[in-house]
Coordinates of C-alpha atoms in Angstrom, one line a residue:
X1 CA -32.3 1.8 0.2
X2 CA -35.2 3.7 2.3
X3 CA -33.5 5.3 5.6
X4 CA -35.5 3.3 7.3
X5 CA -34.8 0.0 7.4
X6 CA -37.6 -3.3 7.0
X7 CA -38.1 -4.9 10.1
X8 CA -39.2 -8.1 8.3
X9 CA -36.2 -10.0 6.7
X10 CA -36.6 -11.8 3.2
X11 CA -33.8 -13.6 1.2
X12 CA -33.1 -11.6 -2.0
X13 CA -30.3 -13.5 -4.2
X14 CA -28.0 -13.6 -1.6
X15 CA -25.5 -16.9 -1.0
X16 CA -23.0 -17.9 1.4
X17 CA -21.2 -21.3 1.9
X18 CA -23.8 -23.1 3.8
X19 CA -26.2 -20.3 5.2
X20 CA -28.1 -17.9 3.7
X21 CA -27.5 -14.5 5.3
X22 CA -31.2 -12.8 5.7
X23 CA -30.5 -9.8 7.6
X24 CA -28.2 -7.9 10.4
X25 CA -30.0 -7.8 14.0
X26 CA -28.9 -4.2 15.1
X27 CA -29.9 -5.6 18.9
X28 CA -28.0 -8.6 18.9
X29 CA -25.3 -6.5 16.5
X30 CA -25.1 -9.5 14.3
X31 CA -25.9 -11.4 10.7
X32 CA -29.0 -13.0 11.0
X33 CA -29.1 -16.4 8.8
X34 CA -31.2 -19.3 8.2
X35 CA -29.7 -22.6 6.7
X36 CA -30.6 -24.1 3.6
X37 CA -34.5 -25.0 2.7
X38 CA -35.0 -23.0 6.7
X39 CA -38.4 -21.0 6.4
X40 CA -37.6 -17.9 6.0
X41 CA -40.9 -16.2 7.6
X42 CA -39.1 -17.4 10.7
X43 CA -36.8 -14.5 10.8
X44 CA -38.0 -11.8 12.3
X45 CA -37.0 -8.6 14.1
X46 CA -33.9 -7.9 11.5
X47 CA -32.6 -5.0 8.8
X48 CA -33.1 -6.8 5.5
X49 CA -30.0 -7.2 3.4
X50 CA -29.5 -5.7 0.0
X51 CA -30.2 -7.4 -2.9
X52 CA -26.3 -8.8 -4.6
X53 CA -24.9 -9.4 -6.8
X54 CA -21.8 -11.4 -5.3
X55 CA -21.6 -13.2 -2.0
X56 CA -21.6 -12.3 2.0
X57 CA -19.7 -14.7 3.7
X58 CA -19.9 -15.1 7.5
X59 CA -18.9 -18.7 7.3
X60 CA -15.8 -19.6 9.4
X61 CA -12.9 -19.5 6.6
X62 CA -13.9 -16.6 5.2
X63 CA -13.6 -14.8 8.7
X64 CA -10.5 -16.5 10.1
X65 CA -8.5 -15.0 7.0
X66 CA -10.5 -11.8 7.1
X67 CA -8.7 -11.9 10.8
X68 CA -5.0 -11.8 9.7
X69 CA -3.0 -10.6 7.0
X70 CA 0.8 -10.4 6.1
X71 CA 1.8 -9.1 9.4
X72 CA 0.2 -12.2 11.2
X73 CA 0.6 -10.1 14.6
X74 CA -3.2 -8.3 14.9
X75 CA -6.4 -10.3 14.6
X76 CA -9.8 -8.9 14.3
X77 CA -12.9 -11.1 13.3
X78 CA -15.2 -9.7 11.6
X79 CA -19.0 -10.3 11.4
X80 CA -19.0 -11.0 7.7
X81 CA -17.1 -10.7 4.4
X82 CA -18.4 -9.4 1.4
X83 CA -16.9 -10.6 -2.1
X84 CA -18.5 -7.8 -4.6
X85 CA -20.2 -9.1 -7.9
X86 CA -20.3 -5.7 -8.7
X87 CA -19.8 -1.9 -7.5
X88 CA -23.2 -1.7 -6.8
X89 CA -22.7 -4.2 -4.3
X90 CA -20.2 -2.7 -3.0
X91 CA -23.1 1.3 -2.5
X92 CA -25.1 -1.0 -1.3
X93 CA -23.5 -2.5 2.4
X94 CA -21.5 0.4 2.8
X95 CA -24.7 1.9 2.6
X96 CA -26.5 -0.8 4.9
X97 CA -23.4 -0.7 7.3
X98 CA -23.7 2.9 7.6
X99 CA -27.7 3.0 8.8
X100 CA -26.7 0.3 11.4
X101 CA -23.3 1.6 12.1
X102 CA -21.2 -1.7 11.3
X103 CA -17.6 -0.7 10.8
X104 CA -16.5 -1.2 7.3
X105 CA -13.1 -2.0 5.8
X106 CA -11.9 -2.8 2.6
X107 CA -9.1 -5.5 1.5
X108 CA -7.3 -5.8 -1.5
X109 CA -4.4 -8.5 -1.2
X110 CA -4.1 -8.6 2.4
X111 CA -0.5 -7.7 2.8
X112 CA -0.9 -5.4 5.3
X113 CA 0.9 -5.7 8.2
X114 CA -0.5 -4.8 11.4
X115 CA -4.1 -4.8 11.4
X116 CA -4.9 -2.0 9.1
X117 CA -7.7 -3.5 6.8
X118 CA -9.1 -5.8 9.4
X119 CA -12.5 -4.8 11.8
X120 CA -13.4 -5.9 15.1
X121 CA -17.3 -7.1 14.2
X122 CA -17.4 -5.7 11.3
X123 CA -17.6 -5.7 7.8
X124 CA -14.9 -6.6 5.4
X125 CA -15.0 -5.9 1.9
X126 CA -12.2 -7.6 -0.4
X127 CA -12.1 -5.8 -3.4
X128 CA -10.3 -8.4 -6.0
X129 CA -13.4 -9.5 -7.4
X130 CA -13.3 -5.6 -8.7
X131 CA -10.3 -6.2 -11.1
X132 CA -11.6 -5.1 -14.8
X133 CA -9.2 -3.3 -17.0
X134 CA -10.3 -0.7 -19.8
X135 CA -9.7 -0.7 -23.0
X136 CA -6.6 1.0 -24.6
X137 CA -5.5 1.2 -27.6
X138 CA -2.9 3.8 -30.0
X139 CA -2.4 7.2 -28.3
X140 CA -3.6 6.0 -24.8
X141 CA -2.3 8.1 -21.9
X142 CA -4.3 6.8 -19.1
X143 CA -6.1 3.4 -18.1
X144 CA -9.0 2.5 -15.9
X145 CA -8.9 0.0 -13.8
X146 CA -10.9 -1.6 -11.0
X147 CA -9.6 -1.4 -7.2
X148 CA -8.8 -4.9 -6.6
X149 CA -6.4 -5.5 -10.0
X150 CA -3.0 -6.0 -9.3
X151 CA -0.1 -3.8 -10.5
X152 CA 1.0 -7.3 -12.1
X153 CA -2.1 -7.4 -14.2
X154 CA -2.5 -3.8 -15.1
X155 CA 1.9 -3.9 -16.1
X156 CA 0.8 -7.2 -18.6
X157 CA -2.0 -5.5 -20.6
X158 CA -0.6 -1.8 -20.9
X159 CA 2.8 -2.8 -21.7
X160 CA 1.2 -4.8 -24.7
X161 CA 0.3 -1.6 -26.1
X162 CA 3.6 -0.1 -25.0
X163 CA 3.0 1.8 -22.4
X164 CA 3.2 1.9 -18.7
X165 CA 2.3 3.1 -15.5
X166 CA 5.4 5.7 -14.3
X167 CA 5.7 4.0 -10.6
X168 CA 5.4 0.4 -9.1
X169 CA 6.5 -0.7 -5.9
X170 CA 8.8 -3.5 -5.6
X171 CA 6.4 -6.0 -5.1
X172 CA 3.8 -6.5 -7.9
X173 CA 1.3 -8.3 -6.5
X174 CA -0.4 -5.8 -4.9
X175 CA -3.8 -4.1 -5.4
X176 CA -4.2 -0.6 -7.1
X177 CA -6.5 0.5 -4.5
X178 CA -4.6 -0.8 -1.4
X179 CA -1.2 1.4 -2.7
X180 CA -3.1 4.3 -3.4
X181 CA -4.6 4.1 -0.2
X182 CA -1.4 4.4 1.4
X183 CA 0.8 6.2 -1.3
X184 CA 2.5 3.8 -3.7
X185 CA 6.6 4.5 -3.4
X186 CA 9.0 2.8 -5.4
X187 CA 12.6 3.4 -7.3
X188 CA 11.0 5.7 -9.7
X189 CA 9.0 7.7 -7.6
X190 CA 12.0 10.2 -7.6
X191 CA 11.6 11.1 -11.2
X192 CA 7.4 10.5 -11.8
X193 CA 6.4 11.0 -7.7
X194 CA 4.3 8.1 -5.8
X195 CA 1.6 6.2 -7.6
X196 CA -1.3 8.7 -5.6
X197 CA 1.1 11.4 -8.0
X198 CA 0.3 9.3 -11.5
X199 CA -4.1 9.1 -10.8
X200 CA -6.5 11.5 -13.0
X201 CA -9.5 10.3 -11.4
X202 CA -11.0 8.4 -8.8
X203 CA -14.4 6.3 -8.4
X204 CA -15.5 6.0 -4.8
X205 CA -17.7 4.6 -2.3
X206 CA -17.7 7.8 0.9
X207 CA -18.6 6.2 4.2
X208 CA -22.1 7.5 4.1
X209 CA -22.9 4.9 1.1
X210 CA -22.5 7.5 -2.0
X211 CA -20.8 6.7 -5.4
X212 CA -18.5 9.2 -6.7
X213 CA -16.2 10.6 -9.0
X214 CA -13.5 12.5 -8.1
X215 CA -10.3 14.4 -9.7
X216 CA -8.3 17.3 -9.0
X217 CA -11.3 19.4 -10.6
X218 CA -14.4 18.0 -9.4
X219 CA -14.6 16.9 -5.5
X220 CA -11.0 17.8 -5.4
X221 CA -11.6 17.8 -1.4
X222 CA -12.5 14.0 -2.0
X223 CA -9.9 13.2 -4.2
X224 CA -6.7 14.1 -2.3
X225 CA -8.3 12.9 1.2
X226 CA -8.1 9.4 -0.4
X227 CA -5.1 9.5 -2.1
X228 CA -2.6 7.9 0.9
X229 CA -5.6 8.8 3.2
X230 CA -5.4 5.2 5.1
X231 CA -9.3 4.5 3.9
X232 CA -10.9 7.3 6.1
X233 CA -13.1 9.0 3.8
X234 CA -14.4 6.1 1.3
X235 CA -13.3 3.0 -0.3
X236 CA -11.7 2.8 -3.6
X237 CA -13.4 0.7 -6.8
X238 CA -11.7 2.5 -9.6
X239 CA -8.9 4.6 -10.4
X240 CA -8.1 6.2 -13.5
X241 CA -4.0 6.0 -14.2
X242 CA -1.8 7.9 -15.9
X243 CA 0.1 5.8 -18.9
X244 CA 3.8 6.7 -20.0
X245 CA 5.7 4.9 -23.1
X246 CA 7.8 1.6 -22.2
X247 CA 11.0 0.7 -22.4
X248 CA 11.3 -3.2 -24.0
X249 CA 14.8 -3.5 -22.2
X250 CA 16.8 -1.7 -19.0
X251 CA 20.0 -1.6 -17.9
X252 CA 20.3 -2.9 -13.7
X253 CA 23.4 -1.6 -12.2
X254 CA 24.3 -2.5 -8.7
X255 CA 26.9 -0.9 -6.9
X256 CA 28.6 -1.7 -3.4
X257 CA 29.7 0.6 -0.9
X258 CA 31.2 0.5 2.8
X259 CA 30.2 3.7 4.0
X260 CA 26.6 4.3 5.1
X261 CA 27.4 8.0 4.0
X262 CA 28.5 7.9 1.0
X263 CA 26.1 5.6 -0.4
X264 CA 23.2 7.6 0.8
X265 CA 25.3 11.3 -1.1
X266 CA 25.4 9.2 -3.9
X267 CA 21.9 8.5 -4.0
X268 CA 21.3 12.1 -3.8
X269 CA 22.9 12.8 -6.2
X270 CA 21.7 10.6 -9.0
X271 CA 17.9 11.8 -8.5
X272 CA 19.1 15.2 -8.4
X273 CA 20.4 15.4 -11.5
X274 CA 18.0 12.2 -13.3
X275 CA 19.9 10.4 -15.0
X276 CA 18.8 7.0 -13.9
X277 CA 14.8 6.0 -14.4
X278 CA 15.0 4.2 -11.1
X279 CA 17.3 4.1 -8.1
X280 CA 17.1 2.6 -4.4
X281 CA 19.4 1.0 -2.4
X282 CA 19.8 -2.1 -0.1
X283 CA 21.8 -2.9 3.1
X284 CA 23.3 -6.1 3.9
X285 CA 25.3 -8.1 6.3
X286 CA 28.9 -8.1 6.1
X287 CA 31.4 -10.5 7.3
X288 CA 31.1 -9.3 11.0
X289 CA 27.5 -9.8 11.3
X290 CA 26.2 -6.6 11.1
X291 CA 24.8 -4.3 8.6
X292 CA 27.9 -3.3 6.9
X293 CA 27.5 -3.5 3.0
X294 CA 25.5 -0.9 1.0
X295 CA 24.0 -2.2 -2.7
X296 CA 22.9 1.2 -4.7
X297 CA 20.4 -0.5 -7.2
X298 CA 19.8 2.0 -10.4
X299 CA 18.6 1.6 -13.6
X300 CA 18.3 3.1 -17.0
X301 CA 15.6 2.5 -19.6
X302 CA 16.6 1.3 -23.3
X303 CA 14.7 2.3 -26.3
X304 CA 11.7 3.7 -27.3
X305 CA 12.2 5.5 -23.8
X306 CA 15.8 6.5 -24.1
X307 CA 19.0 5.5 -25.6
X308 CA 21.3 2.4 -25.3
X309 CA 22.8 3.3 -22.2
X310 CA 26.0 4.4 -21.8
X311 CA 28.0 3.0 -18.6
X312 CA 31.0 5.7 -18.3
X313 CA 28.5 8.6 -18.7
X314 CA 25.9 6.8 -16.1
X315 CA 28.9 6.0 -13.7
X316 CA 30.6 9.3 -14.1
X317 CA 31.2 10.7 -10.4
X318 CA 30.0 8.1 -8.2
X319 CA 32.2 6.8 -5.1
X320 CA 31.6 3.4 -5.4
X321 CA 33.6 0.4 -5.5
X322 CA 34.4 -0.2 -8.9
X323 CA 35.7 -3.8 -8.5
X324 CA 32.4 -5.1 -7.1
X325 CA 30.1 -3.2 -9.6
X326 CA 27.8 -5.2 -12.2
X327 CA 25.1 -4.6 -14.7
X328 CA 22.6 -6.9 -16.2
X329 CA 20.5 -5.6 -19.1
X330 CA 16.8 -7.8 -19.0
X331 CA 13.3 -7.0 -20.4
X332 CA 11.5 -4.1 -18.7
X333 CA 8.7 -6.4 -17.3
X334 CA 11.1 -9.0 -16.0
X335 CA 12.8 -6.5 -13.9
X336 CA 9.6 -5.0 -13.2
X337 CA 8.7 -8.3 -11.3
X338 CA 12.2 -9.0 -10.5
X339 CA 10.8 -10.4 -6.5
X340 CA 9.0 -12.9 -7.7
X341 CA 11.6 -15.8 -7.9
X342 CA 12.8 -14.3 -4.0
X343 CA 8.7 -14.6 -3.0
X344 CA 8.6 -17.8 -4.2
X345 CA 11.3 -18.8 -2.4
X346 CA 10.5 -17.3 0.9
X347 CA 7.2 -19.1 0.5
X348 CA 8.8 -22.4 -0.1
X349 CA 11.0 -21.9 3.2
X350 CA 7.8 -21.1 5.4
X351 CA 8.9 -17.5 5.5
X352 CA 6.2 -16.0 4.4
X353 CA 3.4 -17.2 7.5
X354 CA 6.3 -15.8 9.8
X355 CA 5.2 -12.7 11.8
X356 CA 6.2 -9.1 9.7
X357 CA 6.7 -6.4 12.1
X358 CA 7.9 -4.0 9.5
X359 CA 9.4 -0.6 10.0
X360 CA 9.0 2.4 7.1
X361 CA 9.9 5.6 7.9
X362 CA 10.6 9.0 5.9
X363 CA 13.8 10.2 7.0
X364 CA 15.3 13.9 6.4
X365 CA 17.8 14.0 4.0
X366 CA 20.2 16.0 6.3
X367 CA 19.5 13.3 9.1
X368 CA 19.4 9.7 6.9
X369 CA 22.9 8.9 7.6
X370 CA 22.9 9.5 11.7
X371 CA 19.6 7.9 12.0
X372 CA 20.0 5.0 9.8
X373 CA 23.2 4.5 11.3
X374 CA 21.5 4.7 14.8
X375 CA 18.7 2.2 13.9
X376 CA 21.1 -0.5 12.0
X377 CA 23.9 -0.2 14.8
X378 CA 21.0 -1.5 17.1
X379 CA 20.2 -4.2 15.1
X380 CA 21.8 -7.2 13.6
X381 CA 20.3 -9.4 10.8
X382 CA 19.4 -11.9 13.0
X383 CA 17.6 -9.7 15.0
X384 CA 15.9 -8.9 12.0
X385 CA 15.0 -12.0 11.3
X386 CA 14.8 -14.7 8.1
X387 CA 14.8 -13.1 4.6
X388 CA 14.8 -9.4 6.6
X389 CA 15.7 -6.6 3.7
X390 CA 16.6 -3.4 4.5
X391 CA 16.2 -0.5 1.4
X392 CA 17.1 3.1 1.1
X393 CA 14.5 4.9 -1.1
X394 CA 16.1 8.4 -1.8
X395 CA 12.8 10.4 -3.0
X396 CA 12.5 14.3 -4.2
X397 CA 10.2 16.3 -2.2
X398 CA 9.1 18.5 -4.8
X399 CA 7.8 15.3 -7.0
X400 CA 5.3 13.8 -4.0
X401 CA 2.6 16.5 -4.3
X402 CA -0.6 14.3 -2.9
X403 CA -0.7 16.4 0.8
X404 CA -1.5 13.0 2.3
X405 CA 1.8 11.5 1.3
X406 CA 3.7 12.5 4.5
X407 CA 7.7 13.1 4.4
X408 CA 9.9 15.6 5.8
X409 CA 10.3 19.4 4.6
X410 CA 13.7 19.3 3.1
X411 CA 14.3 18.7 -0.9
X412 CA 15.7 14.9 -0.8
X413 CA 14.2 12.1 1.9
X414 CA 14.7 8.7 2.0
X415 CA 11.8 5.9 2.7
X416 CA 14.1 3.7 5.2
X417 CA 12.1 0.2 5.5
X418 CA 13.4 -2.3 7.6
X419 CA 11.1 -5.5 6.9
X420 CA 12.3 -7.8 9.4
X421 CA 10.5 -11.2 10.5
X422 CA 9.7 -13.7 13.4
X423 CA 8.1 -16.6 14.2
X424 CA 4.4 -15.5 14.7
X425 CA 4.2 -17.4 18.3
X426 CA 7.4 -15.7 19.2
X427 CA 5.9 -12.5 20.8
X428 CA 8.7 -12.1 22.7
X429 CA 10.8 -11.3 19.7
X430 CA 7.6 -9.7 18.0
X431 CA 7.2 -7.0 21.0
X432 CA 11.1 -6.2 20.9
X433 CA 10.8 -5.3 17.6
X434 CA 8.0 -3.2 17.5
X435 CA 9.0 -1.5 20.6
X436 CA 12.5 -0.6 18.2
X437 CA 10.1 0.3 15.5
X438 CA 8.9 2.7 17.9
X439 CA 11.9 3.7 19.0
X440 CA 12.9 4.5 16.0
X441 CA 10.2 6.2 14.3
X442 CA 10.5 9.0 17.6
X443 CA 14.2 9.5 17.0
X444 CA 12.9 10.2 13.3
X445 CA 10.2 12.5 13.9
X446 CA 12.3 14.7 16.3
X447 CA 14.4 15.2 13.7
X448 CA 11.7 16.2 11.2
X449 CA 10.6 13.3 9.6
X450 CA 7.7 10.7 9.7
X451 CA 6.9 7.2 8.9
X452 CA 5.4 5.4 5.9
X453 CA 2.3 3.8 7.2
X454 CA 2.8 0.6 5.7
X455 CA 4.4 -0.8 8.4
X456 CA 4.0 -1.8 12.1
X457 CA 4.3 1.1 14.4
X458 CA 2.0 1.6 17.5
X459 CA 0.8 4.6 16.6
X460 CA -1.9 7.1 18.7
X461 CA -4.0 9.6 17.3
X462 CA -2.4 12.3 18.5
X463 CA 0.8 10.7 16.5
X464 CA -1.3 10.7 13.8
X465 CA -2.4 14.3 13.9
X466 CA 1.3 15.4 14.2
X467 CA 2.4 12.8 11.4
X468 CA -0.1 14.9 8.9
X469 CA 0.7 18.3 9.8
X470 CA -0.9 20.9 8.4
X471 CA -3.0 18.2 6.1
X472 CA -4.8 17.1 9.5
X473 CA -7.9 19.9 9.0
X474 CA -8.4 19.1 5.6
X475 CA -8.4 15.4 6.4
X476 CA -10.5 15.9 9.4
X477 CA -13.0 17.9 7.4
X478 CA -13.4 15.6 4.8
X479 CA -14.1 12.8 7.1
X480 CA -16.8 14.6 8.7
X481 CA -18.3 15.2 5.3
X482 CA -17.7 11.9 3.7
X483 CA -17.8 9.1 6.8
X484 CA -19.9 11.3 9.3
X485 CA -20.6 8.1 11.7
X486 CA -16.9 7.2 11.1
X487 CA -17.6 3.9 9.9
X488 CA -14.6 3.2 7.7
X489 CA -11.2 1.6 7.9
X490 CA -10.9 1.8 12.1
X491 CA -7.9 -0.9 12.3
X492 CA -5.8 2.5 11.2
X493 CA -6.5 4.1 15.0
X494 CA -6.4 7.5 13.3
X495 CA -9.6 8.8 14.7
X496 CA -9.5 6.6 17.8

């Protein structure tokens, strides 16, 4: 596309549900369109759009859900949604949005909880039309696979060559690009790192409208400011994953505790020393009412990955409550996506249009115990709301390597997430809530820690630049280089 852009719109393959979009007026800051069998000569004064292969959508549906997501507290409209035919769609109105300076942001699932992939008169880009998987076959090690797949998807067709990706989070249905935006943490990030730790190479969009492919030799400046960098620098179409061998079964122990303490040692001590594949933790309520009871969830992989496991030697040491322990041993991909009966549930009891204003923070390992203590003693489940969990994610600092991935200095953190809920016209209960998820996360970062910006935390740019630290000037550089106008991903506030 010529830096200057025609002044004279045509229509070049390019449908929408009942209008045809011709062109963006940079005056009027809108999408120009003419309805169906409209004479098209009759649009004048207007950038032309690209040629596409997929769709741009500025009808009404298409922007009301571009305007919410999972969190169903912020709501930005865009101008118009684009649903990719192709990743040259995709160059190609970045591009366009750059000349005419449209903010751009990109959507995988929409589970995002407080605004972050939504854009005030902008463009949105949702990115599950860009879901291919490669090929694999004997001696794999890696897989590449487009943006908008979900972790669900890519489990299915590695595991049926026996292998897997290292790390998923909890919740499966996800896209690959939307958790390596952000980091990608779950139970077995203490042994393999986050999910930004387990990609070889990255294909890109930058925010000036150029296709690229990066890896920790070639544009390494490019490749670590997207991995966990919130969107800032360019949007995501491919990654390239690192593949491990499966387990075909696992071995779920859960294991209750009463003391807030000794659950979290414990935890330390079992990714200290490895011998679980997976290990997190939940909080629940206890007869009184409050968050009392402490679940310490591990598990060990069966054969080809390891042996049968061995319960005394796995055990050996821990403080729990032997009377209340259990173990259940189930296929690896039925743990894997272990949530989905508990999603389908919360779905069926209205749960899920509720309002989410989560809390995630990183909390020093020295520290966990007081602060979580702190946070939880100020909060009751039903403050927290319907279906509210609460998980300790112990995590070793010398496995989360991407600079992006913010957590404190000492050797053992733990992601703390509080996901609690409300009714979505409750803002009463909404604003208490953030304003304890802000609370909290300032308690945390004077005490050396951060958050996990997957949650709902009014956050400032200056926060930002103290929650990346010594990252900040390589991530400020590389936004300069690689989104000059600072077109992408603004719902994160990061550069104001």
């Amino acid at each position: 596309m010529s830096g200057t852009p025609s002044r004279r719109t045509v229509l070049r393959g390019l449908t929408v549900t009942g209008a045809a979009v011709t062109g963006f007026d940079p005056g009027a800051r809108g999408w120009a369109a003419t309805t169906a069998g409209a004479d098209s000569g009759s649009v004048t004064e207007v950038a032309r759009v690209p040629r596409l292969d997929g769709t741009l959508g500025t009808d009404d549906p298409s922007l009301a859900a571009a305007a919410d997501d999972y969190g169903h507290i912020v709501h930005r409209r865009p101008s118009a949604v684009l649903r990719p035919g192709s990743v040259r769609d995709v160059v190609a109105m970045v591009r366009f949005c750059n000349d005419h300076c449209v903010p751009v942001a990109p959507r995988g699932q929409g589970h995002a909880p407080f605004g972050q992939a939504q854009v005030d008169g902008g463009l949105v880009i949702e990115t599950a039309t860009l879901a291919d998987i490669g090929p694999l076959g004997p001696g794999s090690t890696t897989v590449t696979v487009g943006a908008g797949a979900r972790w669900s998807t890519v489990a299915r067709a590695t595991l049926a060559h026996g292998l897997t990706p290292p790390v998923f989070t909890d919740y499966l249905e996800l896209s690959v690009g939307g958790t390596l935006s952000v980091g990608g943490l779950g139970g077995q990030a203490h042994r393999h790192g986050a999910q930004v730790d387990n990609v070889t190479e990255l294909r890109v969009v930058t925010g000036a409208g150029e296709l690229v492919r990066c890896s920790p030799s070639r544009r390494a400046d490019l490749f670590h400011a997207v991995l966990a960098g919130l969107g800032q620098c360019a949007v995501i179409v491919e990654a390239t994953l690192r593949l491990v061998p499966a387990p075909r079964t696992v071995r779920r122990y859960q294991l209750t505790y009463d003391d807030l303490a000794v659950f979290l040692d414990d935890q330390r001590v079992l990714v200290q020393d490895g011998r679980f594949d997976y290990v997190e933790g939940q909080v629940q309520a206890d007869a009184a009412g409050t968050f009392g009871v402490f679940v310490l969830e591990a598990v060990a992989y069966g054969p080809p990955v390891g042996p049968a496991p061995d319960d005394t030697a796995l055990l050996r040491g821990l403080r729990h409550d032997p009377a209340s322990a259990h173990s259940t041993d189930q296929p690896y991909y039925d743990f894997l996506d272990r949530l989905a009966p508990v999603i389908a549930a919360m779905k069926a009891a209205g749960i899920w249009t509720y309002a989410h204003p989560w809390l995630n923070l990183m909390l020093p390992g020295t520290s966990a115990a007081a602060l979580g203590a702190r946070i939880l003693g100020g909060l009751t489940p039903a403050d927290a709301g319907p279906g509210a969990v609460v998980l300790f994610y112990p995590l070793r600092g010398d496995r989360l390597t991407a600079p992006l991935l913010r957590s404190s200095d000492e050797t053992v953190s733990y992601l703390f997430d509080v996901l609690s809920a409300a009714p979505a016209d409750d803002t009463a209960a909404v604003d208490r809530l953030l304003a304890t998820n802000r609370a909290a996360y300032e308690a945390t970062a004077a005490t050396g820690g951060t958050h996990y910006p997957v949650g709902s935390i009014p956050f400032t740019p200056a926060d930002w630049r103290t929650h990346f630290g010594p990252a900040w000037p390589a991530l400020e550089s590389a936004k300069r280089t690689y989104d000059p106008l600072g077109i992408l991903v603004p719902g994160q506030g990061i550069f104001g």
